[in-house]
C-alpha positions as a printed Julia matrix, in Angstrom:
751×3 Matrix{Float64}:
 -16.54  -20.1   -22.53
 -13.2   -21.5   -23.75
 -10.05  -21.42  -21.62
  -8.57  -18.71  -23.84
 -11.55  -16.37  -23.39
 -10.43  -15.71  -19.81
  -7.3   -14.0   -21.11
  -7.1   -10.29  -21.92
  -6.38   -9.13  -25.5
  -2.6    -8.9   -25.12
  -2.4   -12.23  -23.33
  -4.41  -13.86  -26.12
  -2.12  -12.32  -28.74
   0.89  -13.81  -26.95
  -0.77  -17.25  -26.74
  -1.81  -17.35  -30.42
   1.56  -16.23  -31.85
   3.4   -19.53  -32.16
   5.72  -19.33  -35.17
   9.07  -17.57  -34.99
  10.84  -15.62  -32.22
   8.6   -13.84  -29.69
   9.49  -11.47  -26.85
   6.75  -11.04  -24.22
   7.5    -8.03  -22.02
   5.54   -9.01  -18.94
   5.3    -6.42  -16.17
   5.1    -7.51  -12.53
   1.87   -9.38  -11.74
   0.69   -9.36  -15.37
  -0.02  -13.09  -15.49
   3.01  -14.33  -17.42
   2.84  -17.87  -15.99
  -0.81  -17.96  -17.05
   0.2   -16.92  -20.58
   2.95  -19.53  -20.8
   0.74  -22.39  -19.6
  -2.11  -21.4   -21.92
   0.39  -21.14  -24.76
   1.52  -24.71  -24.11
  -2.12  -25.84  -24.05
  -2.81  -23.96  -27.3
   0.17  -25.57  -29.05
  -1.0   -29.05  -28.06
  -4.78  -28.7   -28.45
  -5.13  -26.26  -31.34
  -1.87  -26.56  -33.28
  -1.47  -30.31  -32.88
   2.07  -30.07  -31.53
   3.28  -33.15  -29.66
   3.89  -32.46  -25.92
   7.2   -34.23  -26.46
   8.36  -31.3   -28.66
   7.79  -28.56  -26.06
  10.39  -27.25  -23.6
   9.59  -24.69  -20.88
  12.5   -23.31  -18.84
  12.17  -21.44  -15.54
  14.71  -20.25  -12.96
  13.48  -21.91   -9.74
  12.16  -25.34   -8.83
   9.19  -23.59   -7.23
   8.28  -21.85  -10.5
   8.81  -25.08  -12.47
   6.55  -26.96  -10.05
   3.79  -24.36  -10.35
   4.01  -24.38  -14.13
   3.97  -28.19  -14.24
   0.85  -28.24  -12.04
  -0.98  -25.7   -14.2
  -0.04  -27.44  -17.47
  -1.31  -30.78  -16.1
  -4.65  -29.15  -15.2
  -5.05  -27.44  -18.58
  -3.83  -30.2   -20.88
  -4.54  -33.38  -18.97
  -3.46  -36.55  -20.76
  -0.04  -36.27  -22.38
   1.06  -33.21  -20.42
   3.72  -35.22  -18.58
   5.72  -35.32  -21.84
   6.17  -31.52  -21.8
   9.64  -30.87  -20.44
   9.21  -28.23  -17.69
  12.49  -27.59  -15.97
  15.01  -25.12  -14.56
  18.14  -24.41  -16.59
  20.29  -26.42  -14.2
  17.9   -29.4   -13.94
  17.63  -29.57  -17.75
  21.4   -29.56  -18.12
  21.86  -32.24  -15.46
  19.42  -34.52  -17.33
  21.33  -34.02  -20.57
  24.74  -34.48  -18.93
  23.73  -37.64  -17.03
  23.19  -39.16  -20.45
  26.02  -37.71  -22.52
  28.8   -36.33  -20.27
  30.86  -39.43  -21.0
  31.61  -37.8   -24.37
  33.43  -35.03  -22.44
  35.5   -37.48  -20.37
  33.44  -37.57  -17.16
  31.59  -40.44  -15.48
  27.8   -40.12  -15.54
  27.6   -40.39  -11.71
  29.33  -37.02  -11.28
  28.86  -35.03   -8.05
  27.41  -31.51   -8.05
  29.34  -29.2    -5.72
  27.37  -26.62   -3.75
  28.77  -23.3    -2.49
  30.31  -24.9     0.65
  32.0   -27.61   -1.39
  33.42  -24.97   -3.73
  34.85  -23.01   -0.78
  36.5   -26.15    0.61
  37.97  -26.99   -2.78
  39.25  -23.43   -3.25
  40.99  -23.58    0.15
  42.8   -26.73   -1.03
  43.75  -25.06   -4.32
  45.11  -21.94   -2.58
  47.1   -24.08   -0.14
  48.55  -26.17   -2.98
  49.53  -23.1    -5.04
  50.73  -21.2    -1.93
  48.35  -18.32   -2.66
  48.3   -15.54   -0.07
  44.56  -15.46    0.74
  44.94  -12.0     2.28
  45.91  -10.69   -1.14
  43.67  -12.95   -3.19
  40.64  -13.96   -1.13
  39.06  -17.37   -1.79
  35.64  -15.79   -2.25
  37.05  -13.34   -4.8
  38.75  -16.14   -6.73
  35.52  -18.16   -6.85
  33.75  -15.04   -8.16
  36.39  -14.58  -10.88
  36.05  -18.22  -11.98
  32.25  -18.05  -11.94
  32.29  -14.89  -14.08
  34.68  -16.54  -16.54
  32.44  -19.59  -16.85
  29.3   -17.47  -17.26
  31.01  -15.67  -20.12
  32.22  -19.0   -21.6
  35.88  -18.09  -21.08
  38.0   -21.26  -20.88
  41.15  -21.6   -18.77
  43.27  -21.18  -21.93
  41.43  -18.0   -22.99
  41.63  -16.63  -19.45
  45.43  -17.04  -19.44
  45.75  -15.36  -22.84
  43.62  -12.42  -21.66
  45.76  -12.08  -18.53
  48.72  -11.0   -20.69
  51.63  -10.04  -18.45
  49.53   -8.96  -15.46
  50.92  -10.71  -12.35
  47.64  -10.89  -10.41
  45.64  -12.07  -13.42
  48.23  -14.78  -14.1
  47.87  -15.93  -10.47
  44.09  -16.1   -11.01
  44.72  -18.1   -14.2
  46.82  -20.59  -12.17
  44.0   -20.93   -9.64
  41.36  -21.37  -12.36
  43.39  -24.15  -14.02
  44.07  -26.0   -10.76
  40.44  -25.61   -9.64
  39.24  -27.18  -12.9
  41.86  -29.94  -12.65
  40.68  -30.82   -9.11
  37.0   -30.8   -10.15
  37.73  -33.21  -12.97
  39.79  -35.54  -10.8
  36.92  -35.58   -8.25
  34.43  -36.3   -11.07
  32.57  -33.21   -9.9
  30.89  -30.18  -11.47
  30.01  -26.86   -9.88
  26.74  -25.07  -10.68
  28.28  -23.04  -13.5
  29.72  -26.21  -15.04
  26.26  -27.69  -15.47
  25.54  -25.01  -18.07
  29.05  -24.67  -19.49
  29.52  -28.42  -20.04
  26.13  -28.66  -21.77
  27.1   -25.85  -24.14
  30.47  -27.57  -24.75
  28.63  -30.81  -25.43
  26.38  -29.12  -28.0
  29.31  -27.29  -29.61
  31.44  -30.43  -29.99
  28.82  -33.14  -30.56
  26.71  -32.15  -33.57
  24.57  -35.3   -33.43
  23.64  -34.73  -29.76
  22.7   -31.1   -30.51
  20.64  -32.15  -33.55
  18.69  -34.7   -31.49
  17.72  -32.08  -28.89
  16.96  -29.46  -31.55
  14.65  -31.94  -33.22
  12.99  -32.77  -29.96
  12.51  -29.2   -28.64
  10.76  -27.54  -31.59
   8.95  -25.06  -29.35
  10.97  -23.45  -26.58
   9.73  -21.07  -23.89
  12.0   -19.29  -21.41
  10.65  -17.54  -18.31
  12.45  -14.7   -16.45
  14.56  -14.06  -19.55
  15.96  -10.82  -18.07
  17.95  -12.94  -15.6
  19.8   -14.99  -18.21
  23.57  -14.75  -18.54
  25.83  -15.31  -21.55
  26.07  -19.1   -21.19
  22.28  -19.43  -20.78
  21.73  -17.25  -23.84
  24.1   -19.44  -25.87
  22.39  -22.61  -24.63
  18.96  -21.33  -25.7
  20.32  -20.01  -29.0
  21.84  -23.4   -29.87
  18.66  -25.3   -29.01
  16.4   -22.91  -30.96
  18.67  -22.54  -34.01
  16.87  -25.08  -36.2
  13.16  -24.29  -35.75
  13.47  -20.73  -34.28
  10.18  -21.11  -32.39
  11.57  -19.35  -29.35
   9.31  -17.5   -26.93
  11.01  -15.57  -24.11
   9.14  -13.88  -21.29
  10.65  -11.29  -19.03
  10.67   -7.82  -17.58
  13.77   -5.71  -18.0
  12.58   -3.62  -15.02
  13.07   -6.69  -12.81
  16.63   -7.49  -13.89
  18.36   -7.56  -10.47
  20.95  -10.31  -10.69
  23.87   -8.57  -12.35
  26.07   -9.71   -9.44
  25.31  -13.31  -10.47
  26.26  -12.64  -14.07
  22.79  -11.79  -15.48
  23.07   -9.75  -18.67
  20.19   -7.3   -19.15
  21.26   -6.84  -22.8
  19.88  -10.32  -23.56
  16.35   -8.9   -23.23
  17.03   -5.29  -24.26
  18.69   -6.39  -27.52
  16.47   -9.4   -28.26
  15.28   -7.88  -31.54
  18.91   -7.45  -32.64
  19.69  -11.13  -31.99
  16.44  -12.22  -33.67
  15.67   -9.64  -36.37
  12.17  -10.99  -37.18
  11.08  -11.13  -33.53
   7.61   -9.98  -32.51
   7.26   -7.96  -29.26
   4.1    -8.04  -27.1
   3.73   -6.01  -23.88
   1.66   -7.25  -20.93
   0.91   -4.15  -18.84
  -2.3    -5.03  -17.0
  -1.45   -6.02  -13.43
  -3.66   -8.46  -11.49
  -1.73   -8.39   -8.2
  -1.56   -4.89   -6.75
  -3.68   -1.78   -6.18
  -3.47    1.34   -8.35
  -1.52    3.37   -5.77
   1.16    0.69   -5.42
   1.54    0.38   -9.19
   1.68    4.14   -9.73
   4.44    4.37   -7.12
   6.37    1.59   -8.9
   5.87    3.26  -12.31
   7.1     6.63  -11.02
  10.24    5.12   -9.47
  11.27    3.0   -12.44
  10.69    5.7   -15.06
  13.87    7.37  -13.72
  15.91    4.58  -15.34
  17.23    5.1   -18.87
  18.23    1.52  -19.79
  14.74    0.05  -20.13
  11.89   -0.67  -22.53
   8.98    1.69  -22.0
   5.93    0.2   -20.3
   3.29    1.37  -17.82
   1.56   -0.98  -15.39
  -2.16   -0.47  -14.71
  -4.92   -2.36  -12.93
  -8.67   -2.73  -12.52
  -8.19   -3.49   -8.8
  -8.99    0.08   -7.74
  -6.71    2.66   -6.14
  -6.52    0.99   -2.73
  -4.92    2.46    0.35
  -2.09    4.96    0.12
   1.46    3.82    0.78
   2.53    4.44    4.35
   5.83    6.18    5.0
   7.4     6.07    8.46
  10.65    7.63    9.59
  12.19    6.66   12.95
  15.07    7.87   15.04
  16.8     4.48   15.12
  16.72    1.1    13.39
  15.64   -0.29   16.78
  12.48    1.87   16.67
  11.89    0.86   13.06
  11.95   -2.87   13.88
   9.78   -2.38   16.96
   7.12   -0.54   14.97
   6.99   -3.12   12.14
   6.68   -6.08   14.5
   4.05   -4.39   16.69
   2.1    -3.3    13.59
   2.02   -6.88   12.26
   1.01   -8.27   15.65
  -1.72   -5.64   16.05
  -3.27   -6.47   12.66
  -3.15  -10.21   13.34
  -4.65   -9.79   16.84
  -7.51   -7.77   15.31
  -8.16  -10.58   12.84
  -7.3    -8.41    9.81
  -4.76  -10.88    8.47
  -2.6   -13.92    9.26
   1.14  -13.86    9.95
   2.0   -15.43    6.58
   0.32  -12.59    4.69
   3.11  -10.28    5.94
   6.62   -9.97    4.54
   9.49   -7.76    5.73
  11.92   -6.98    2.91
  15.35   -5.38    3.28
  18.49   -4.67    1.24
  21.09   -6.64    3.21
  21.02   -9.86    5.25
  22.51   -8.04    8.24
  19.26   -6.1     8.71
  17.39   -9.27    9.72
  18.98   -9.44   13.2
  17.01   -6.54   14.64
  13.71   -7.92   13.3
  14.49  -11.39   14.64
  15.08  -10.06   18.13
  11.81   -8.12   18.13
   9.81  -11.03   16.68
  11.17  -13.42   19.32
  10.37  -10.93   22.1
   6.84  -10.44   20.74
   6.37  -14.22   20.35
   5.63  -13.84   16.63
   6.47  -16.86   14.41
   8.81  -16.07   11.53
  11.05  -17.61    8.9
  14.14  -16.15    7.29
  14.58  -16.95    3.62
  18.25  -16.89    2.76
  19.57  -18.03    6.16
  21.47  -21.3     6.6
  20.16  -23.66    3.97
  18.88  -26.93    5.45
  21.24  -28.89    3.22
  24.22  -26.79    4.35
  23.85  -27.8     8.03
  26.7   -29.85    9.45
  24.87  -33.08   10.21
  23.06  -33.03    6.85
  26.31  -32.36    4.96
  27.92  -35.26    6.85
  25.23  -37.8     5.95
  24.97  -36.56    2.37
  28.76  -36.96    2.09
  28.34  -40.64    3.01
  25.77  -40.98    0.22
  28.05  -39.09   -2.21
  30.98  -41.37   -1.34
  28.85  -44.45   -1.94
  27.63  -43.0    -5.25
  30.89  -41.49   -6.46
  34.06  -42.62   -4.7
  36.1   -40.12   -6.7
  34.63  -37.17   -4.76
  37.63  -36.42   -2.53
  35.85  -33.64   -0.61
  33.05  -35.95    0.49
  35.45  -38.74    1.54
  37.73  -36.4     3.52
  34.73  -34.87    5.29
  33.54  -38.19    6.73
  36.77  -40.18    7.16
  36.75  -39.27   10.88
  33.01  -38.48   11.32
  31.83  -39.67   13.77
  35.24  -39.77   15.46
  37.01  -43.05   14.83
  40.53  -42.06   15.91
  41.87  -41.04   12.5
  44.11  -38.04   13.09
  44.83  -35.08   10.83
  48.41  -36.28   10.29
  47.17  -39.58    8.82
  44.65  -37.77    6.59
  47.37  -35.41    5.33
  49.69  -38.32    4.53
  46.93  -40.04    2.56
  46.31  -36.78    0.72
  50.02  -36.34   -0.08
  50.31  -39.94   -1.26
  47.23  -39.54   -3.48
  48.59  -36.32   -4.99
  52.07  -37.73   -5.66
  50.63  -40.86   -7.3
  47.88  -38.91   -9.14
  45.1   -41.03   -7.71
  41.95  -40.14   -5.75
  41.87  -39.86   -1.94
  39.54  -42.86   -1.58
  41.66  -44.98   -3.88
  44.69  -44.17   -1.72
  42.69  -45.09    1.4
  41.96  -48.54    0.01
  45.72  -49.15   -0.19
  46.54  -47.49    3.14
  49.1   -50.19    3.99
  51.26  -48.92    1.11
  51.43  -45.37    2.47
  54.62  -44.66    4.44
  54.43  -43.02    7.85
  50.84  -44.01    8.67
  51.83  -46.44   11.41
  49.04  -47.67   13.67
  46.47  -45.6    11.75
  46.49  -48.16    8.92
  43.89  -50.43   10.54
  41.5   -47.55   11.2
  41.78  -46.32    7.6
  41.29  -49.85    6.24
  38.28  -50.3     8.51
  36.71  -47.08    7.14
  37.36  -48.15    3.52
  35.81  -51.58    4.27
  32.74  -49.86    5.75
  32.26  -47.78    2.58
  32.68  -50.85    0.37
  30.05  -52.59    2.5
  27.65  -49.65    1.94
  28.38  -49.68   -1.79
  27.53  -53.37   -2.06
  24.28  -52.91   -0.1
  23.29  -49.82   -2.13
  22.81  -51.96   -5.23
  19.88  -53.81   -3.66
  18.61  -51.28   -1.11
  16.26  -48.33   -1.27
  17.81  -44.94   -0.45
  15.85  -44.85    2.85
  17.19  -48.25    3.9
  20.71  -47.3     2.89
  20.53  -44.08    4.9
  19.22  -45.97    7.93
  22.04  -48.48    7.62
  24.66  -45.69    7.4
  23.22  -43.97   10.5
  23.1   -47.25   12.48
  26.51  -48.64   11.56
  28.37  -45.35   11.97
  26.45  -44.7    15.23
  26.0   -41.11   14.06
  22.88  -40.44   16.16
  24.42  -42.16   19.21
  27.36  -39.77   19.01
  24.94  -36.8    19.02
  22.9   -38.24   21.9
  26.12  -38.55   23.91
  26.57  -34.76   23.69
  23.26  -34.33   25.57
  22.74  -30.73   24.45
  19.88  -28.75   22.94
  21.96  -28.24   19.79
  22.46  -32.0    19.46
  18.69  -32.57   19.81
  18.06  -30.03   17.03
  20.6   -31.86   14.85
  18.81  -35.17   15.42
  15.52  -33.51   14.43
  17.21  -32.3    11.23
  18.29  -35.89   10.47
  14.66  -37.0    10.92
  13.7   -34.3     8.43
  16.31  -35.62    5.98
  14.78  -39.1     6.25
  11.37  -37.57    5.5
  12.86  -35.84    2.46
  14.28  -39.13    1.17
  10.91  -40.85    1.67
   9.11  -38.01   -0.16
  11.56  -38.32   -3.07
  10.99  -42.08   -3.32
   7.2   -41.61   -3.24
   7.37  -38.94   -5.98
   9.44  -41.27   -8.18
   6.94  -44.09   -7.59
   4.03  -41.81   -8.54
   5.82  -40.85  -11.76
   6.74  -44.48  -12.45
  10.46  -43.61  -12.4
  13.28  -45.39  -10.52
  14.4   -43.69   -7.27
  18.17  -43.56   -7.73
  20.85  -42.36   -5.35
  22.28  -40.05   -8.06
  18.8   -38.66   -8.68
  18.25  -37.88   -5.01
  21.65  -36.18   -4.6
  20.96  -34.19   -7.76
  17.6   -32.98   -6.43
  19.18  -31.94   -3.14
  22.04  -30.12   -4.87
  19.69  -28.06   -7.03
  17.32  -26.95   -4.26
  17.22  -23.21   -3.54
  16.15  -21.29   -0.43
  12.97  -20.1    -2.07
  12.01  -23.67   -2.97
  11.6   -24.6     0.69
   9.33  -21.67    1.54
   6.17  -23.28    2.9
   3.32  -20.88    2.11
   0.8   -22.9     4.13
   2.62  -22.37    7.45
   1.59  -19.29    9.4
   4.75  -17.23    9.92
   6.04  -13.78    8.99
   8.57  -13.98    6.17
  11.87  -12.08    6.42
  13.97  -11.87    3.28
  16.24   -9.7     1.18
  14.8    -7.97   -1.85
  16.77  -10.31   -4.1
  15.11  -13.34   -2.5
  11.63  -11.79   -2.83
  11.65  -11.83   -6.61
   8.68  -13.75   -8.02
   6.74  -13.72   -4.72
   3.74  -11.7    -3.58
   2.23  -10.83   -0.21
  -0.89   -8.9     0.85
   1.14   -6.76    3.28
   4.74   -5.74    2.6
   7.13   -3.74    4.79
  10.07   -2.31    2.86
  12.63   -1.43    5.56
  15.85    0.57    5.59
  14.95    3.07    2.85
  18.0     5.27    3.41
  20.78    6.67    1.25
  23.92    4.59    1.71
  21.87    1.5     2.55
  19.32    1.48   -0.26
  20.64    2.49   -2.69
  23.9     1.17   -1.32
  26.75    3.64   -0.9
  28.85    1.89   -3.55
  26.02    1.99   -6.1
  25.16    5.61   -5.36
  28.77    6.77   -5.77
  29.83    4.46   -8.63
  31.06    5.93  -11.88
  28.87    3.45  -13.77
  25.23    4.71  -13.84
  24.1     1.11  -14.47
  24.87    0.34  -10.81
  22.29    2.83   -9.56
  19.77    1.68  -12.16
  20.12   -1.9   -10.87
  19.35   -0.64   -7.33
  16.28    1.2    -8.64
  15.07   -1.98  -10.34
  15.5    -3.71   -6.99
  13.29   -1.06   -5.39
  10.72   -1.61   -8.16
  10.74   -5.34   -7.4
  10.19   -4.61   -3.7
   7.24   -2.27   -4.31
   5.53   -4.67   -6.72
   5.61   -7.57   -4.21
   2.74   -5.87   -2.33
  -0.85   -6.77   -3.15
  -2.86   -4.49   -0.82
  -0.63   -2.6     1.64
   2.88   -1.25    1.39
   4.72    0.37    4.3
   8.04    2.11    3.63
  10.31    2.72    6.6
  13.63    4.42    7.27
  15.73    5.43   10.26
  17.7     8.61   10.93
  20.56    6.66   12.47
  21.63    3.06   12.21
  24.53    1.03   13.57
  26.52   -0.44   10.66
  29.69   -2.51   11.34
  29.91   -1.01   14.8
  29.67    2.57   13.53
  26.66    4.85   13.95
  25.61    6.24   10.59
  23.29    9.18   10.03
  21.58    8.79    6.69
  19.12   10.79    4.63
  15.92    9.32    3.23
  16.43    7.19    0.15
  16.19    9.03   -3.16
  13.71    6.31   -4.19
  11.24    7.62   -1.6
  11.55   11.08   -3.09
  10.68    9.69   -6.54
   7.23    8.66   -5.3
   4.64   11.46   -5.74
   3.22   12.96   -2.52
  -0.38   12.16   -3.43
   0.37    8.41   -3.26
   1.75    8.52    0.29
   0.1     8.83    3.67
   2.36   11.1     5.71
   0.2    11.62    8.81
   2.25   11.07   11.94
   5.16    9.9     9.89
   8.06   12.24   10.34
   9.43   13.64   13.56
  11.43   16.82   14.01
  14.56   16.39   16.08
  13.32   18.88   18.7
   9.79   17.48   19.11
   8.72   14.39   21.02
   5.32   13.9    19.4
   4.68   12.92   15.79
   3.37   15.71   13.58
   1.85   16.06   10.17
   4.54   17.05    7.76
   4.69   18.56    4.32
   6.2    15.91    2.05
   8.05   18.31   -0.2
   9.86   19.77    2.77
  10.45   16.24    4.02
  12.57   15.63    0.93
  15.07   18.15    2.3
  14.48   17.36    5.99
  17.62   15.29    6.52
  19.79   17.94    4.87
  18.27   20.81    6.86
  18.57   18.92   10.13
  22.25   18.22    9.51
  22.8    21.91    8.63
  21.03   23.12   11.76
  22.93   20.64   13.89
  26.19   21.9    12.39
  25.34   25.53   13.22
  24.37   24.66   16.78
  27.36   22.45   17.38
  29.78   24.86   15.77
  28.92   27.68   18.2
  27.78   25.92   21.37
  30.04   22.89   21.62
  32.13   22.88   24.75
  35.81   23.44   24.26
  37.61   20.22   25.16
  40.23   20.28   27.86
  43.73   19.88   26.42
  45.76   17.07   27.86
  49.5    17.16   28.29
  51.26   16.19   25.1
  48.02   16.13   23.1
  47.9    18.35   20.01
  45.33   21.11   19.8
  42.49   20.75   17.32
  44.4    23.05   15.07
  47.06   20.37   14.88
  44.61   18.21   12.98
  44.95   20.49   10.01
  41.22   21.3     9.93
  38.55   22.81   12.17
  34.77   22.87   12.53
  33.3    24.36    9.37
  36.17   23.25    7.1
  35.64   21.2     3.93
  37.52   17.87    4.03
  37.97   14.75    1.91
  37.81   11.09    3.1
  39.32    8.29    0.99
  36.06    6.26    1.07
  33.22    8.72    1.81
  34.37   11.58   -0.44
  33.95   15.27    0.4
  32.07   16.82    3.3
  32.03   19.47    6.03
  33.36   19.1     9.57
  30.34   19.5    11.89
  32.02   18.87   15.27
  35.28   17.91   16.92
  35.15   16.4    20.42
  37.89   14.98   22.61
  37.63   11.19   22.69
  40.4    10.12   25.11
  43.48    9.29   23.07
  42.13   10.85   19.94
  39.59   13.4    18.66
  36.14   12.24   17.56
  35.29   14.07   14.36
  31.74   14.38   12.98
  31.55   15.05    9.23
  28.47   15.75    7.08
  29.5    14.05    3.85
  27.83   15.21    0.63
  26.92   11.71   -0.47
  27.51    9.31    2.4
  25.55   11.22    5.08
  26.81   12.07    8.58
  29.66    9.94    9.99
  31.47    9.94   13.33
  35.1     8.78   13.31
  38.41    9.08   15.12
  40.78   11.57   13.51
  43.74    9.17   13.67
  41.91    6.58   11.56
  39.94    8.93    9.34
  43.0    10.67    7.85
  40.84   13.53    6.62
  42.39   15.92    4.11
  41.45   19.6     4.29
  40.3    21.05    0.93
């Protein structure tokens, strides 16, 4: 039996179609990676295509690594010439070679999110931007969106017209770009934008890459943005052998700039494109897939497809409703522990998925109490920790002295008596003379007002020059050891004598292990281990890339982080209106917002292989406020026959769990709120009036009145209770659920 005989009919069709544009609509768990790797093998073995002429692009290092491994197994000799890469890694490789044509040095630094925030603070300070009016995070989002849409600083200013706020944003964008260039640095968006600019301005460079990459494959095409689309379009323009794989139902990164139209309108961009649907799922049971199909069919902006499987129906989905989020977390943790203790599964076969990062806290507390090992994906990235950032900044300074952020971070780390005043004077001098911070440091004796700080600054500059000289003949490991020893970085941590300091030292040990692993990998591939290469690898790492599937721990992550992963047992928590879908999405004028949330739910459901438990809570503390929410509409879109509802739902008046009719459960939250309103309206105790305090009538509304809130919309007043200096008002909002608030802050308007 040949390797292609193991594929189903549709998979084979996708593998054998090699000439011209091809869109493979691959549903969740339909074996798209398998198709792509077999397609590469087919091109090499059957079509005689040189591995050198094949490019495969993925979105994560993890996915690229898996694809590389599979291609090597299938193809064997010569497979190393196939270029398997993420978008960002591909662009870095191209820019390291050709960015000089755009006026940058090839040893440019890549700024991560923390670096960008630091730079934006400097920009706002320089331009005297009121960060209460224009938040730094918002400004970074505006710039990122502009870059993703290939809008230059000049175009941005033109589009601003006479709008004051937009012109301020244009000023920030220009200064931000100016600072990046002076630091010889690129942010993540720049890696793509600069590559497109390179191709647009350097015809010979574009032609060389077009000639090389005659067959291009792009995975997760639904997540591409405008700049990624343009990059792929330019590369594929000559030979047009472009194969894109994706699932429009899993397009969940609109907030990052992903444009679902890239996949929905593929046939418009490439008129002769062939479309093949992969609908057979190899991951999940029939019940899980049917639930996913029923939820996603409520979306309008999608290409029709229906997932099916030969895996059998499997167990029904479990739905559990709890009084509080506390009860929800307690149940999930105890359920996991119970199954592991019985020997039914291991910890790492369980994943808890939720809509927002804030939901992890409750689960963490319960897991710690129950002594259950866990890992949060999407927490503080290893490379964003203080001690790691410090040591990496030393390496960046050695590699690229023009990176002002890196130099300023370490100039007094560990403490060497260089005060903030001295640093500011160096910064001012550098700005006024239009030179870099490090360059100014090297001539510290020329800077007025430094005084006795000159020697300390000169000593630091001499230390860096010493490291630079040694770096030419040293391995990265040896260089790092030298930096740690001569700066006495670990000694300064040991002097703190705290548990936190010990953890930081352990992290440094882990960094050394990472450097050693990088050097070994380079040796295995017969490539030089360069300082720039190591810093590049570190900069491009994502949270999901460091998920160790061999370690036995429960995984906690947001639904966005779970994309592309699979687990035997999945708990989808917080299935409530206002949380999932989010309140903003549910009430937005744009129906696309709600459709994105539904796609996110679809992604969550299809992560489960064997068991899926859906949970929700009647009340949950959010930002210090107790919220009473209905069940998520997504739960109501799942047919009753797919869900186990035994002992799931509790009535407010009963202590024990009872069997409940699912159709009535759809309206349970509404009925409970209505009943509560009736009871409270007629039985609530009349509050005692205090001297000088207005009567309830002075509020302008009473129990039973319809009111409007500026954020939550319209609703009915369920109760008014004296709360000390103010009245506590309970309102059953039509869309946002039940909220308790003080009348003075709520500013409710009677309808």
